[in-house]
Every structure is written in C-alpha cells, then in structure tokens.
PDB file of C-alpha atoms in Angstrom:
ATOM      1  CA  UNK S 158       8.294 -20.216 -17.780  1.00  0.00           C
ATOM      2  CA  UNK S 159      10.928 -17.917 -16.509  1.00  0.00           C
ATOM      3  CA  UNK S 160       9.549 -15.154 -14.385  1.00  0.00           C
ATOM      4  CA  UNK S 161      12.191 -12.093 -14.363  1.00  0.00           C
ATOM      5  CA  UNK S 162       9.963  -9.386 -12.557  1.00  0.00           C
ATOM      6  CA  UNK S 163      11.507  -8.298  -8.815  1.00  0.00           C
ATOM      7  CA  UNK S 164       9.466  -7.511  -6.245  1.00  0.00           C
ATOM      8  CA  UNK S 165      11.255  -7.646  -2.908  1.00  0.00           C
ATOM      9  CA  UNK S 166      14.498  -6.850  -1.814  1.00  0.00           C
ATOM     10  CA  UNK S 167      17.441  -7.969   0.301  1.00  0.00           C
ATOM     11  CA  UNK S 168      20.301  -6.315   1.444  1.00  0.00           C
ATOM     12  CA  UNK S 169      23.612  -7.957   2.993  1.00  0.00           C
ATOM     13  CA  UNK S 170      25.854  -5.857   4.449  1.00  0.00           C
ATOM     14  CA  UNK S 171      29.454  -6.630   5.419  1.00  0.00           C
ATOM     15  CA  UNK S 172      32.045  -3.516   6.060  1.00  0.00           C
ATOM     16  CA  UNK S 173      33.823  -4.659   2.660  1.00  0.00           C
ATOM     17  CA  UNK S 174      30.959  -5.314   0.632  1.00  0.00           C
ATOM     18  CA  UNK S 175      27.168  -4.833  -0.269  1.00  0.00           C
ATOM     19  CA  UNK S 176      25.100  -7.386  -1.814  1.00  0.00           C
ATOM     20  CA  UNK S 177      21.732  -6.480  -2.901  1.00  0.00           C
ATOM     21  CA  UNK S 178      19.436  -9.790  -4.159  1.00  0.00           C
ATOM     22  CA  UNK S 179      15.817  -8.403  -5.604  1.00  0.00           C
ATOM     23  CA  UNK S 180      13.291 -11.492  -6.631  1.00  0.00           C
ATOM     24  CA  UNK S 181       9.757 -12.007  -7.026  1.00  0.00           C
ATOM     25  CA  UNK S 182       7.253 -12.100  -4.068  1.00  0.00           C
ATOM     26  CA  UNK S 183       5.451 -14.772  -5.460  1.00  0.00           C
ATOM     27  CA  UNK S 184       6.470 -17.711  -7.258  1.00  0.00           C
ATOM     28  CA  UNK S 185       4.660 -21.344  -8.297  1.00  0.00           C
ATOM     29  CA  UNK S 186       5.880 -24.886  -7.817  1.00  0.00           C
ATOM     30  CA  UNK S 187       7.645 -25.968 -10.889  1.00  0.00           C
ATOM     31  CA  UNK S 188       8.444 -22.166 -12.585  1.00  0.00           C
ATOM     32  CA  UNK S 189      11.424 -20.820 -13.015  1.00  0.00           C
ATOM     33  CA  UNK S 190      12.495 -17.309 -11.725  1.00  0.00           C
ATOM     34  CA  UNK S 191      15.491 -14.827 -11.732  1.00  0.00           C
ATOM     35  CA  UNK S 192      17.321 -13.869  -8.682  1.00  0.00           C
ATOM     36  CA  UNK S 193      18.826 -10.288  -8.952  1.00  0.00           C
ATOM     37  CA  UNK S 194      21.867  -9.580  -7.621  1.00  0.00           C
ATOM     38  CA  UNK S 195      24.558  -6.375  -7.120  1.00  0.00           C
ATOM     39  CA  UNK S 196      27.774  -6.814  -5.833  1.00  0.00           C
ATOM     40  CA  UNK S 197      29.456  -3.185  -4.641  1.00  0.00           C
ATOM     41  CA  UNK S 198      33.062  -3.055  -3.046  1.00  0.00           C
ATOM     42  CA  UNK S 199      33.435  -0.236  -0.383  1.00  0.00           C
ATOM     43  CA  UNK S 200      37.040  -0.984   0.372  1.00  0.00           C
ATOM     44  CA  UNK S 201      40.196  -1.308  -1.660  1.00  0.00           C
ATOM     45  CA  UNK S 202      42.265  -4.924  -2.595  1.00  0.00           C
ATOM     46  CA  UNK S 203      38.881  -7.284  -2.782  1.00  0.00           C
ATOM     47  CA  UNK S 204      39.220  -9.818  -4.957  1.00  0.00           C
ATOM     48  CA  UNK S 205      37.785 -13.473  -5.992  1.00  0.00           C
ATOM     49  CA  UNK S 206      34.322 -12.998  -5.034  1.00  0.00           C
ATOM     50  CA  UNK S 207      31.704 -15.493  -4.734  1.00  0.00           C
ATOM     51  CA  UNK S 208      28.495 -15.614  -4.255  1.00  0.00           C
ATOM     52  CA  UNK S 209      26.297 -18.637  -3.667  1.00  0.00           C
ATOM     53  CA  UNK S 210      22.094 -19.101  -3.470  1.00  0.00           C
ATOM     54  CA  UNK S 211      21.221 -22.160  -2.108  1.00  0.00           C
ATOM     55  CA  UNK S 212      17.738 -24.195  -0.255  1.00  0.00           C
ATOM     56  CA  UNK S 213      16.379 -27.603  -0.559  1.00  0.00           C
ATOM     57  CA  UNK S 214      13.459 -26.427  -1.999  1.00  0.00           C
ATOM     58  CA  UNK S 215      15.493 -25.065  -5.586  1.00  0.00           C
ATOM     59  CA  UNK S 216      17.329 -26.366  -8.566  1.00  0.00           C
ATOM     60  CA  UNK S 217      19.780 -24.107 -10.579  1.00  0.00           C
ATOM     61  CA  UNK S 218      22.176 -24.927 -13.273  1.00  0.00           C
ATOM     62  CA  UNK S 219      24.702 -22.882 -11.901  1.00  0.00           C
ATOM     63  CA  UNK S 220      23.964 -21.124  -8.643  1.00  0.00           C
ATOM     64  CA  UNK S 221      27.326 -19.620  -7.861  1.00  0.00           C
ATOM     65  CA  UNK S 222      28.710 -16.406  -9.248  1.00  0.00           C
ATOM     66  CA  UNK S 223      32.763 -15.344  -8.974  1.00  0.00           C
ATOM     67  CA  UNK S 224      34.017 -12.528  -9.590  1.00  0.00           C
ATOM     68  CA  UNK S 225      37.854 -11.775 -10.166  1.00  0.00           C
ATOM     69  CA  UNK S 226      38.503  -8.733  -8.164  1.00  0.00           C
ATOM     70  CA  UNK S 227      36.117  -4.793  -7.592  1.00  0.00           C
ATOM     71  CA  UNK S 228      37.304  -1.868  -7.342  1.00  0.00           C
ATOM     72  CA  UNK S 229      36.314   0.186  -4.481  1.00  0.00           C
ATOM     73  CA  UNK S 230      32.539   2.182  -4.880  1.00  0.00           C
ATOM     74  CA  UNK S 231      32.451  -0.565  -7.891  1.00  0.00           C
ATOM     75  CA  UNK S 232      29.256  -2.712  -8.695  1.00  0.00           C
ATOM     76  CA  UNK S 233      28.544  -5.502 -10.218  1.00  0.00           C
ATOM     77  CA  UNK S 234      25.379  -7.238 -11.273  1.00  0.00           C
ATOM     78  CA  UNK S 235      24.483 -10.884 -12.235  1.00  0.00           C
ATOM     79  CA  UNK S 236      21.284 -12.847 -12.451  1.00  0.00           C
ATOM     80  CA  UNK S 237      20.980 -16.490 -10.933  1.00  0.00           C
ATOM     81  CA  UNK S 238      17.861 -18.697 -12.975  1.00  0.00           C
ATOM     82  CA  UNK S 239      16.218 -20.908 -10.072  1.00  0.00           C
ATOM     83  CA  UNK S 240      13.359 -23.117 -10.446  1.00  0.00           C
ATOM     84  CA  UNK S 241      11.318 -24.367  -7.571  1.00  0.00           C
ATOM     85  CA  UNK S 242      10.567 -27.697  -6.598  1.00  0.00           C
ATOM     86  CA  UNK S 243       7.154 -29.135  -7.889  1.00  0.00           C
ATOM     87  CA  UNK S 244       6.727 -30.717  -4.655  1.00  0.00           C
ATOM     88  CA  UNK S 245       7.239 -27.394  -2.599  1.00  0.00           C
ATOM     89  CA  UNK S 246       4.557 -26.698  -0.595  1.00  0.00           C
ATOM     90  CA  UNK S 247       2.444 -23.384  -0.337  1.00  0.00           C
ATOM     91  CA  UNK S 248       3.324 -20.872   1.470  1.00  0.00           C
ATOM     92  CA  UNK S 249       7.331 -19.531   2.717  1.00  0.00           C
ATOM     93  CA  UNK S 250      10.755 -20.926   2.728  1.00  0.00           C
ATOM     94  CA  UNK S 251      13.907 -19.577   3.366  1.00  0.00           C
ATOM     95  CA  UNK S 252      17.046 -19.326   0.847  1.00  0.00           C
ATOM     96  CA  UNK S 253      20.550 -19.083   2.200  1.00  0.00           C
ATOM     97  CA  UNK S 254      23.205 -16.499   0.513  1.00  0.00           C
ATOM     98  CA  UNK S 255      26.708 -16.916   1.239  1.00  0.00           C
ATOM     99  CA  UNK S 256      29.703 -14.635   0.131  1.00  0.00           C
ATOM    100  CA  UNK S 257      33.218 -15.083   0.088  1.00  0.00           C
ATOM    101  CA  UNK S 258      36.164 -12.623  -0.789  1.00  0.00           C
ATOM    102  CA  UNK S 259      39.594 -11.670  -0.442  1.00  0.00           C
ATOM    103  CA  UNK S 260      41.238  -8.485   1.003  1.00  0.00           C
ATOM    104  CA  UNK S 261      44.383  -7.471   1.460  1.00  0.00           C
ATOM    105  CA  UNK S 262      44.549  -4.774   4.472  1.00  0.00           C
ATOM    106  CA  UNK S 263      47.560  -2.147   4.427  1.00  0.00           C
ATOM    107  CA  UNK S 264      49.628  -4.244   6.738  1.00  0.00           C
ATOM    108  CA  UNK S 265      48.886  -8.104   5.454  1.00  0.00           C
ATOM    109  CA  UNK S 266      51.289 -10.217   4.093  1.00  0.00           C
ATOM    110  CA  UNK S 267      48.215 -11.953   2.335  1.00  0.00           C
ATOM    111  CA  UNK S 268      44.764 -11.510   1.365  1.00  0.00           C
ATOM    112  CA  UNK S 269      42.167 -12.678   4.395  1.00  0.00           C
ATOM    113  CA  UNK S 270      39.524 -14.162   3.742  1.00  0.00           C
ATOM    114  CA  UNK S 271      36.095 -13.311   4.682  1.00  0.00           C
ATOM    115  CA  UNK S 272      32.626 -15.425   4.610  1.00  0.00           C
ATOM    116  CA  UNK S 273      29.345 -13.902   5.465  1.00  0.00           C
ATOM    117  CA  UNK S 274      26.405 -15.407   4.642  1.00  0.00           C
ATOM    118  CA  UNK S 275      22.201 -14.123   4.675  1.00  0.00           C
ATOM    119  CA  UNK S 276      18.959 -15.695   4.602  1.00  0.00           C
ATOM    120  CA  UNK S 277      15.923 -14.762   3.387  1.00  0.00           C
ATOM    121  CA  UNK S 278      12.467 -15.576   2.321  1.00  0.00           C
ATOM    122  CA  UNK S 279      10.831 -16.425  -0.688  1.00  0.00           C
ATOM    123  CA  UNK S 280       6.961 -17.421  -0.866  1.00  0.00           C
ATOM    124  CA  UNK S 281       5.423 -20.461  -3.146  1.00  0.00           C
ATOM    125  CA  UNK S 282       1.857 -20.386  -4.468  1.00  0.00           C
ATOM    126  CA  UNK S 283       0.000 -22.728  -6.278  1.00  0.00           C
ATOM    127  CA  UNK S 284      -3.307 -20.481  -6.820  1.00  0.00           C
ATOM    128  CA  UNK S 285      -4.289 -16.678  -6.956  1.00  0.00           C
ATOM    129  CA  UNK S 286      -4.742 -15.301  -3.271  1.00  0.00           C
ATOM    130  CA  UNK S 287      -6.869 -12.169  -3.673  1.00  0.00           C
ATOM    131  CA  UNK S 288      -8.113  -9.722  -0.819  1.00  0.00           C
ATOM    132  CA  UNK S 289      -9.737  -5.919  -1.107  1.00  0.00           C
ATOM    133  CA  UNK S 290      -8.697  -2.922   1.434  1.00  0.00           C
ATOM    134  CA  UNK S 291     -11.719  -1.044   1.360  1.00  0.00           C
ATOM    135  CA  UNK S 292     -12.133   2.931   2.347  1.00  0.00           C
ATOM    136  CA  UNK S 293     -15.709   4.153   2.936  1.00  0.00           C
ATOM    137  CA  UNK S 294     -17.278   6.874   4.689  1.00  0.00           C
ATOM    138  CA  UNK S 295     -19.438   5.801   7.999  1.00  0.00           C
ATOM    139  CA  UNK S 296     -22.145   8.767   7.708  1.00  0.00           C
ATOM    140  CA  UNK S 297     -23.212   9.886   3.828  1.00  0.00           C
ATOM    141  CA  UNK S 298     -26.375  12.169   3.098  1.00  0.00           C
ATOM    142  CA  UNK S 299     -29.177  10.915   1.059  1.00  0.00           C
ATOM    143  CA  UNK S 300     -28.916  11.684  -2.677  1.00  0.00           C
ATOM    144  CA  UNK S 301     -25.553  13.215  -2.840  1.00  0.00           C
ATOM    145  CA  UNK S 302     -22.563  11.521  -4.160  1.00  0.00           C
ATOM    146  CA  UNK S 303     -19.371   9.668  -1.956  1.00  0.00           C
ATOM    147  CA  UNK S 304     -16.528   7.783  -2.876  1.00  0.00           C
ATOM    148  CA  UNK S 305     -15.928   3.863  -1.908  1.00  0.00           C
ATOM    149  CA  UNK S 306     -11.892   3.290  -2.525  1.00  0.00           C
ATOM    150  CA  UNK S 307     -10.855  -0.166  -3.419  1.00  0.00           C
ATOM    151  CA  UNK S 308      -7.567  -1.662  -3.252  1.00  0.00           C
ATOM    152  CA  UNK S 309      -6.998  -5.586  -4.619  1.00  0.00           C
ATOM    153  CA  UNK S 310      -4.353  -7.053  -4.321  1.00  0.00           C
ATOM    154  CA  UNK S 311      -2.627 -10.623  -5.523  1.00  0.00           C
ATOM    155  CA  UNK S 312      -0.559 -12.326  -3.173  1.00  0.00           C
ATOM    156  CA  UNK S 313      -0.697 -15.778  -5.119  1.00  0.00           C
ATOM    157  CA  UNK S 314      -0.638 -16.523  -8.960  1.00  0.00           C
ATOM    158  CA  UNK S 315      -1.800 -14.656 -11.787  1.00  0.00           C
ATOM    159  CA  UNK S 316      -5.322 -13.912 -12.337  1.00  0.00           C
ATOM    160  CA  UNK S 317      -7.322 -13.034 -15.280  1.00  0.00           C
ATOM    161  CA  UNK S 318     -10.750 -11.109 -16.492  1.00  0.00           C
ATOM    162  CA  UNK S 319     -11.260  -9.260 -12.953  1.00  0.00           C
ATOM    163  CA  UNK S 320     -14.702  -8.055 -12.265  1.00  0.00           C
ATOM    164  CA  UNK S 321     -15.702  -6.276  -8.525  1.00  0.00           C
ATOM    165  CA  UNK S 322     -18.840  -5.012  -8.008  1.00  0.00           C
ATOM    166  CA  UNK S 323     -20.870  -2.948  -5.039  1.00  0.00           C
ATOM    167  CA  UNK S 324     -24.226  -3.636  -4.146  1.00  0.00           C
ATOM    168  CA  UNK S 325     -26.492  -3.554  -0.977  1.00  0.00           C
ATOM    169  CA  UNK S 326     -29.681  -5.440   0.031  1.00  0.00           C
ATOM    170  CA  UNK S 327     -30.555  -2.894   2.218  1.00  0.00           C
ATOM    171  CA  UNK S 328     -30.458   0.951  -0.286  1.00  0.00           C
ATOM    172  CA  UNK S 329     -30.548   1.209  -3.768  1.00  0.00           C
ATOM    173  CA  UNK S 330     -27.008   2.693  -5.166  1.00  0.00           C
ATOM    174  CA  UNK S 331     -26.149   4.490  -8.061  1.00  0.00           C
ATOM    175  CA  UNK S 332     -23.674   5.754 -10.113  1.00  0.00           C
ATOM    176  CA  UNK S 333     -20.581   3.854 -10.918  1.00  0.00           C
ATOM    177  CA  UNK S 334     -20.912   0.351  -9.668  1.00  0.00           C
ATOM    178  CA  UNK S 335     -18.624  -2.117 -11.546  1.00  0.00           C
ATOM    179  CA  UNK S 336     -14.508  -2.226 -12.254  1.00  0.00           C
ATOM    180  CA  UNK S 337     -13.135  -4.351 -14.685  1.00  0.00           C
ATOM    181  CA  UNK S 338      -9.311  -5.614 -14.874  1.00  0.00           C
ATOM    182  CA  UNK S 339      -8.142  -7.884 -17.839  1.00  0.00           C
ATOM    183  CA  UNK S 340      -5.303  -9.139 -15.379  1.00  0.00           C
ATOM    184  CA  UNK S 341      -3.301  -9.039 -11.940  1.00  0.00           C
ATOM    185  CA  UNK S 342       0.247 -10.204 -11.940  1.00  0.00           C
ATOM    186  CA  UNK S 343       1.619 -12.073  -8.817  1.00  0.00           C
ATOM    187  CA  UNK S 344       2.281  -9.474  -6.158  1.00  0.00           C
ATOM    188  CA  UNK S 345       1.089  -6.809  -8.048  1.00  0.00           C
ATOM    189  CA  UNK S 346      -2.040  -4.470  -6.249  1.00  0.00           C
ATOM    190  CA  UNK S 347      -4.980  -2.446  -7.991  1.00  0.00           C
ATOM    191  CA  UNK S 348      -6.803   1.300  -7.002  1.00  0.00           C
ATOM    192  CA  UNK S 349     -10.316   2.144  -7.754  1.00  0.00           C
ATOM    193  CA  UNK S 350     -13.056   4.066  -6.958  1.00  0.00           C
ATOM    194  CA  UNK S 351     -17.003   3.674  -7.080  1.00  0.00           C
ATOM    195  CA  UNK S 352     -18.491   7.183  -6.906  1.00  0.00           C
ATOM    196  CA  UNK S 353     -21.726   6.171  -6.136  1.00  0.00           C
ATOM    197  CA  UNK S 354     -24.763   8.261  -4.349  1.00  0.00           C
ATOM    198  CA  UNK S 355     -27.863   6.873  -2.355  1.00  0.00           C
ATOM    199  CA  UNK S 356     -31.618   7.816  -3.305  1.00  0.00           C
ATOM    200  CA  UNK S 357     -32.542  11.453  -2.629  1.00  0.00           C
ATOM    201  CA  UNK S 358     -36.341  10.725  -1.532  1.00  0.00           C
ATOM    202  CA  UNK S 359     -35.528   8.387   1.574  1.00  0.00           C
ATOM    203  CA  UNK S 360     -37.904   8.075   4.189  1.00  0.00           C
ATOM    204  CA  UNK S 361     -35.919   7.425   7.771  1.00  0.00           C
ATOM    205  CA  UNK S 362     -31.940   7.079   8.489  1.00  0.00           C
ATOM    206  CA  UNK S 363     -30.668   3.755   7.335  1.00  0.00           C
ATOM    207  CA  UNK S 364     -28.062   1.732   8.158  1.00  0.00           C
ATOM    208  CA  UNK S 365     -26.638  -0.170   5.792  1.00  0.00           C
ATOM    209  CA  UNK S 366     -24.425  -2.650   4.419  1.00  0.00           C
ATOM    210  CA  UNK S 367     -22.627  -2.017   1.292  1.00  0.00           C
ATOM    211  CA  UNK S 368     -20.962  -4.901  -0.557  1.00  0.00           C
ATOM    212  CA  UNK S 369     -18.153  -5.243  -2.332  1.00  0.00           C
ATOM    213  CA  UNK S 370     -18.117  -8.804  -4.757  1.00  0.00           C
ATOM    214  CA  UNK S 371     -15.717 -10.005  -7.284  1.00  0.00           C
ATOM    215  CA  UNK S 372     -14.766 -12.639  -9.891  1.00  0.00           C
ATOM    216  CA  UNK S 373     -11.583 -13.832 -11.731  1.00  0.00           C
ATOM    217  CA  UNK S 374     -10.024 -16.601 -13.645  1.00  0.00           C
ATOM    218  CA  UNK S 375      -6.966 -18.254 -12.776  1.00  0.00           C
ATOM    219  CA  UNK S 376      -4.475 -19.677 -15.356  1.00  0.00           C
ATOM    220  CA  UNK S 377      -6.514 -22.850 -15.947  1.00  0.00           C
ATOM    221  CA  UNK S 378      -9.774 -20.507 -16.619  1.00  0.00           C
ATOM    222  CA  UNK S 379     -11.175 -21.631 -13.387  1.00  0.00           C
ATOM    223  CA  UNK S 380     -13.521 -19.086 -11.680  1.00  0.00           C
ATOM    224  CA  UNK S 381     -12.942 -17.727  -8.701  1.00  0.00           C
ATOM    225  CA  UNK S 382     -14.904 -15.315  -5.867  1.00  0.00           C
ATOM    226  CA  UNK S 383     -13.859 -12.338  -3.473  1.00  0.00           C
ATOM    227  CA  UNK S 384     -16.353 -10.649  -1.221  1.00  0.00           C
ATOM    228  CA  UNK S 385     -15.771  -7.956   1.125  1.00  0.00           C
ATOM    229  CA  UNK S 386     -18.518  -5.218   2.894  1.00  0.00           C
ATOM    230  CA  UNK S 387     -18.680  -1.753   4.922  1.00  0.00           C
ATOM    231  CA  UNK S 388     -21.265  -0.473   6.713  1.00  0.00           C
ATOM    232  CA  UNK S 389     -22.867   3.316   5.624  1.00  0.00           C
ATOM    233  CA  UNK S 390     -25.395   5.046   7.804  1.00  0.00           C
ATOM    234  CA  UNK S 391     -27.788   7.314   5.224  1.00  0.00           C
ATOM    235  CA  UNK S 392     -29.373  10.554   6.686  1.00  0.00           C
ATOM    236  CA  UNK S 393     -31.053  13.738   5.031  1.00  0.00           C
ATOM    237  CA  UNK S 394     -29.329  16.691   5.357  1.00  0.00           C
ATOM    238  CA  UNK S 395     -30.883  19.622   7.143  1.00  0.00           C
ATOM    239  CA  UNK S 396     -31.814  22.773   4.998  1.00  0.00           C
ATOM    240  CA  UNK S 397     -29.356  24.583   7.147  1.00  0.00           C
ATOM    241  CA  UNK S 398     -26.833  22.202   7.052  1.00  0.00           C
ATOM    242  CA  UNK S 399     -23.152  22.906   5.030  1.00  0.00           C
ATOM    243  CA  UNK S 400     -20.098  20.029   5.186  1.00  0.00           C
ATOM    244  CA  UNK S 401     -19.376  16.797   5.564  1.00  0.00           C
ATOM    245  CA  UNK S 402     -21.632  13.817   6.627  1.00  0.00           C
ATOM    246  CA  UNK S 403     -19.271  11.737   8.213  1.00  0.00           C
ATOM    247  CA  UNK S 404     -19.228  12.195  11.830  1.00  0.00           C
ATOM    248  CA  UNK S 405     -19.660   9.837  14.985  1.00  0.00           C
ATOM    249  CA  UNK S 406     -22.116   8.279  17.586  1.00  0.00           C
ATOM    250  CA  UNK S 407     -22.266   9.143  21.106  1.00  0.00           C
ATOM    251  CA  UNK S 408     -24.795   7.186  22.775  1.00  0.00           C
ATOM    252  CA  UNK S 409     -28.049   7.626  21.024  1.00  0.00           C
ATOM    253  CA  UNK S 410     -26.490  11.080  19.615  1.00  0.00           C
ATOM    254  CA  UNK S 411     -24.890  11.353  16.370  1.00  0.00           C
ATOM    255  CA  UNK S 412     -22.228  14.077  15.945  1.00  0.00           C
ATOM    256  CA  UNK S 413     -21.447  15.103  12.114  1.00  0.00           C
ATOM    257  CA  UNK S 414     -19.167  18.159  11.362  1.00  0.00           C
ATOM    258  CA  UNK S 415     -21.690  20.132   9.232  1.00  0.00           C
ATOM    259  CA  UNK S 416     -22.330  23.457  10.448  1.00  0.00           C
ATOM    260  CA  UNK S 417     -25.109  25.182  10.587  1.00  0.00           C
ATOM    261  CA  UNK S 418     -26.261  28.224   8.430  1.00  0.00           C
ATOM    262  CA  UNK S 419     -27.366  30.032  10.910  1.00  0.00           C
ATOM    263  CA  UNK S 420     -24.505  29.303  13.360  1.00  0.00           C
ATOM    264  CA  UNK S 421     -22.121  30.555  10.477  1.00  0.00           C
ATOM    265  CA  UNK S 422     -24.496  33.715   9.974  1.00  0.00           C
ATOM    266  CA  UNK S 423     -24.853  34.308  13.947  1.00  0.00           C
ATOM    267  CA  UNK S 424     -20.874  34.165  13.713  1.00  0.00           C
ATOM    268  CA  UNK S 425     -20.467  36.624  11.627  1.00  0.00           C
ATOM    269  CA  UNK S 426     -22.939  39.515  12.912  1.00  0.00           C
ATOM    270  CA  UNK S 427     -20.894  38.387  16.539  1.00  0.00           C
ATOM    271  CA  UNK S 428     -17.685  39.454  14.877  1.00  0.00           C
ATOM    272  CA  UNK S 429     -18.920  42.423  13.259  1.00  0.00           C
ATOM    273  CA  UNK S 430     -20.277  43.174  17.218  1.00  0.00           C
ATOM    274  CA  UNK S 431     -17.173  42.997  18.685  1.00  0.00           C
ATOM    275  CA  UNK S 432     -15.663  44.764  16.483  1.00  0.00           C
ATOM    276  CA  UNK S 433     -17.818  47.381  16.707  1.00  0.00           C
ATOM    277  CA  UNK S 434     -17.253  47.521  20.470  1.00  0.00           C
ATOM    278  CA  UNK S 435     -13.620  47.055  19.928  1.00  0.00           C
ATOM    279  CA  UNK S 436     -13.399  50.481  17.856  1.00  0.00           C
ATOM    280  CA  UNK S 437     -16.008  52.155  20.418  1.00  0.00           C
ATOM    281  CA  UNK S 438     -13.453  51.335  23.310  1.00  0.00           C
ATOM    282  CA  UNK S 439     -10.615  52.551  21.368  1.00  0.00           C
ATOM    283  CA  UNK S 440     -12.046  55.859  20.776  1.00  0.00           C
ATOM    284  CA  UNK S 441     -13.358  56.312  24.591  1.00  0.00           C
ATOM    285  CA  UNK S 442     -10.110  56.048  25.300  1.00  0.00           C
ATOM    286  CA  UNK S 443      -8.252  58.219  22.857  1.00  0.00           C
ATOM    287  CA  UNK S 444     -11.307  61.373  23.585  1.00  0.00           C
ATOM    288  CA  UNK S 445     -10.264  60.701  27.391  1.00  0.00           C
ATOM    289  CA  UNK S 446      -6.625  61.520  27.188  1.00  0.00           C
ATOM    290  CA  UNK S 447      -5.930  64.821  29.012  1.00  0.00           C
ATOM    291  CA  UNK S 448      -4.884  67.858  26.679  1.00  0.00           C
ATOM    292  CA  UNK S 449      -1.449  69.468  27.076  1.00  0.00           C
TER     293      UNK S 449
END
C-alpha cells in the first residue's frame, strides 16, 4: 500500500538552495509512503545536486535524487517511495536529509562544494488514535436551542463507520443528537455541530453533564470507543430577560449578560430626559444673550 497524501512540511534552507520535503503525518509499520520533495536554486552556476533521505527505521529502492545543474529561481520536484520497518515501534522517529551541490562563485577557479543536511520527524502508528475538541456554552436557558461544536480528529490509522453521540444522565436533550462519518483518513480532522435544546418545563437550575460518546472500526473491523463530556448549567429565563445565557459565577452569584427589559426601557426614557434638558439649556442660553 503506497500512501501518497502530504500532510506536513519541511523546509531546508541554505543561501544557494531551498528544499521543501512534504510527507504524511501518520504512517503504519510495514506501508509504504511518498516523500515530496522541491528543489529551487536562488543563485546562479549550481550544478550536480543531490539529495539523500535516510533513518534506520526505512527501506527505499533508491533514496537519492541528482540533479545535473538549476537555473537560478528554478524548481524541481521528485518523489522518494519509503517503506517503514515492520518492527518500528509506535510513536516518532527522526529522518535525516542531506544535500550536496556545486557552485561556481564569480571569482572561483572551480565549483565548491557545499553539504547541508536536515532532520526531521515522521510518526508510526499501528492503530487509529482518536480524540474530540469540544465547544459548549457554560450557562443555556431552559427550552431554547444552543450549539455543542465537535472537532475529531485521527492522529493514528484509518478509521471506518464513525458514529458520536451526546447524551446526559442528568437532563433530557433534544434536537440533533447523533453524527455519522463513513471514514477518517490518518491525520485528517472532522467539524460538527449538535443543535440541541433542554426541556422548557424545568423545575430548579441544573447542572449538568453533557456527554459526548463515539464508535469506529479500524481496518481489521475491530470496534473501537471515544468518550468525552462538558458541563451545562440550565436556568429559566426571566420574562424580562433579552440575550445570551452564558455568563459566570461569582461566589454564590451568577452573572449572565442578558439585559433587562425594563433596564433597556428605563434607558431610553433617560436619554430622551437628557435630551430634553440638553435642548432646555441650550435655549436658556441663546434667550439670555444681550441684544445689540
């Protein structure tokens, strides 16, 4: 299985040349994988390139690339086909690129030649590695609707046949509680939302716990769980109440940034006070100016 999707990136930088090498983020003991790379020249006279992948933990046919000569603000790509060890452990390792060229400066009797060399890191996995980033508001009001965000993401293999869920033991949700994904590539990430809403009729403020389950296959159909939870508190709103539930605690006082009907109403007839003053003052002033 040759895996040809890039992920990450790594750039080598030398004041002659750029290398750029993009591979996956993720590959699995035994598969084979291509290695990305683009050669650019940002100098005259370079010539027979070469550029070399290398770590104990890889086999390649042919992991060295040469290249006759660039011209300057000239690129070049090629692709290296690695396979990793079936003995390599889970988790990192570092590959080592080295590059050698030849360049002929305006007062050389011969080409120099130059060697620099980069590592960087690669990252074996044997099994899906799944996690959620969940985004939730603290504070929601009874009965109306809010949004839980959910981001998955696959650091390991591929999975298969995703299903999340939400749920609590403590409220009763509804609205839209289940997501389903057919499949998850290595390194890849997924958005969603459950727009979900709370009973209208409830008795006292609740705290509660909202969870956030899931299931998937890996590539021998084995099934596999993910959990994750946030915690809501659930309040009525007040009859005079306009805005957003989500405020804070202080204490024993809780602090939401709804506002008041009457506070927006009292507001108002203030402004239309002041500026009745405002234009009362003005006039004073003007019937007070002597007469010439």
């Amino acid at each position: 299985m040759c895996i040809p999707a890039y992920a990450l990136q790594s750039n080598m930088l030398d004041p002659n040349l750029q290398v750029t090498l993009e591979y996956p983020d993720v590959v699995r003991q035994g598969d084979k994988f291509v290695l990305s790379s683009i050669i650019k020249a940002t100098a005259d006279q370079v010539s027979n390139i070469t550029l070399s992948i290398s770590s104990p933990e890889l086999y390649s046919a042919n992991n060295t690339f040469r290249l006759a000569k660039l011209a300057k603000d000239s690129t070049f790509g090629n692709d290296f086909k690695l396979e990793t060890k079936n003995d390599t452990p889970n988790g990192g390792f570092v590959a080592n690129a080295q590059v050698t060229y030849y360049i002929k400066g305006l007062f050389d009797a011969n080409p120099i030649k130059n060697t620099f060399t980069h590592a960087f890191n690669l990252n074996t996995q044997s099994s899906p590695i799944l996690s959620f980033d969940i985004q939730a508001p603290s504070n929601v009001f009874s009965g109306e609707p809010f949004s839980i965000k959910t981001t998955i993401k696959n650091q390991g293999t591929t999975v298969q046949n995703v299903q999340v869920v939400v749920y609590s033991d403590d409220i009763n949700l509804e609205g839209k509680k289940s997501f389903l994904l057919s499949s998850l590539d290595s390194g890849k990430s997924s958005e969603f939302d459950f727009l979900v809403n709370t009973p209208k009729d409830l008795d006292i403020p609740t705290h509660a716990v909202i969870h956030v389950n899931g299931t998937y296959l890996d590539d021998s159909n084995q099934s596999h769980s993910i959990q994750d939870s946030v915690n809501i508190f659930v309040r009525h709103r007040g009859i005079m109440e306009i805005g957003d539930a989500n405020g804070v605690w202080l204490g024993t006082f809780f602090i939401a940034p709804v506002v008041g009907v009457g506070t927006i109403v009292s507001s108002v007839i203030g402004f239309f006070i002041f500026l009745w003053h405002f234009r009362n003052r003005k006039k004073q002033k003007k019937n007070k100016k002597p007469k010439t």
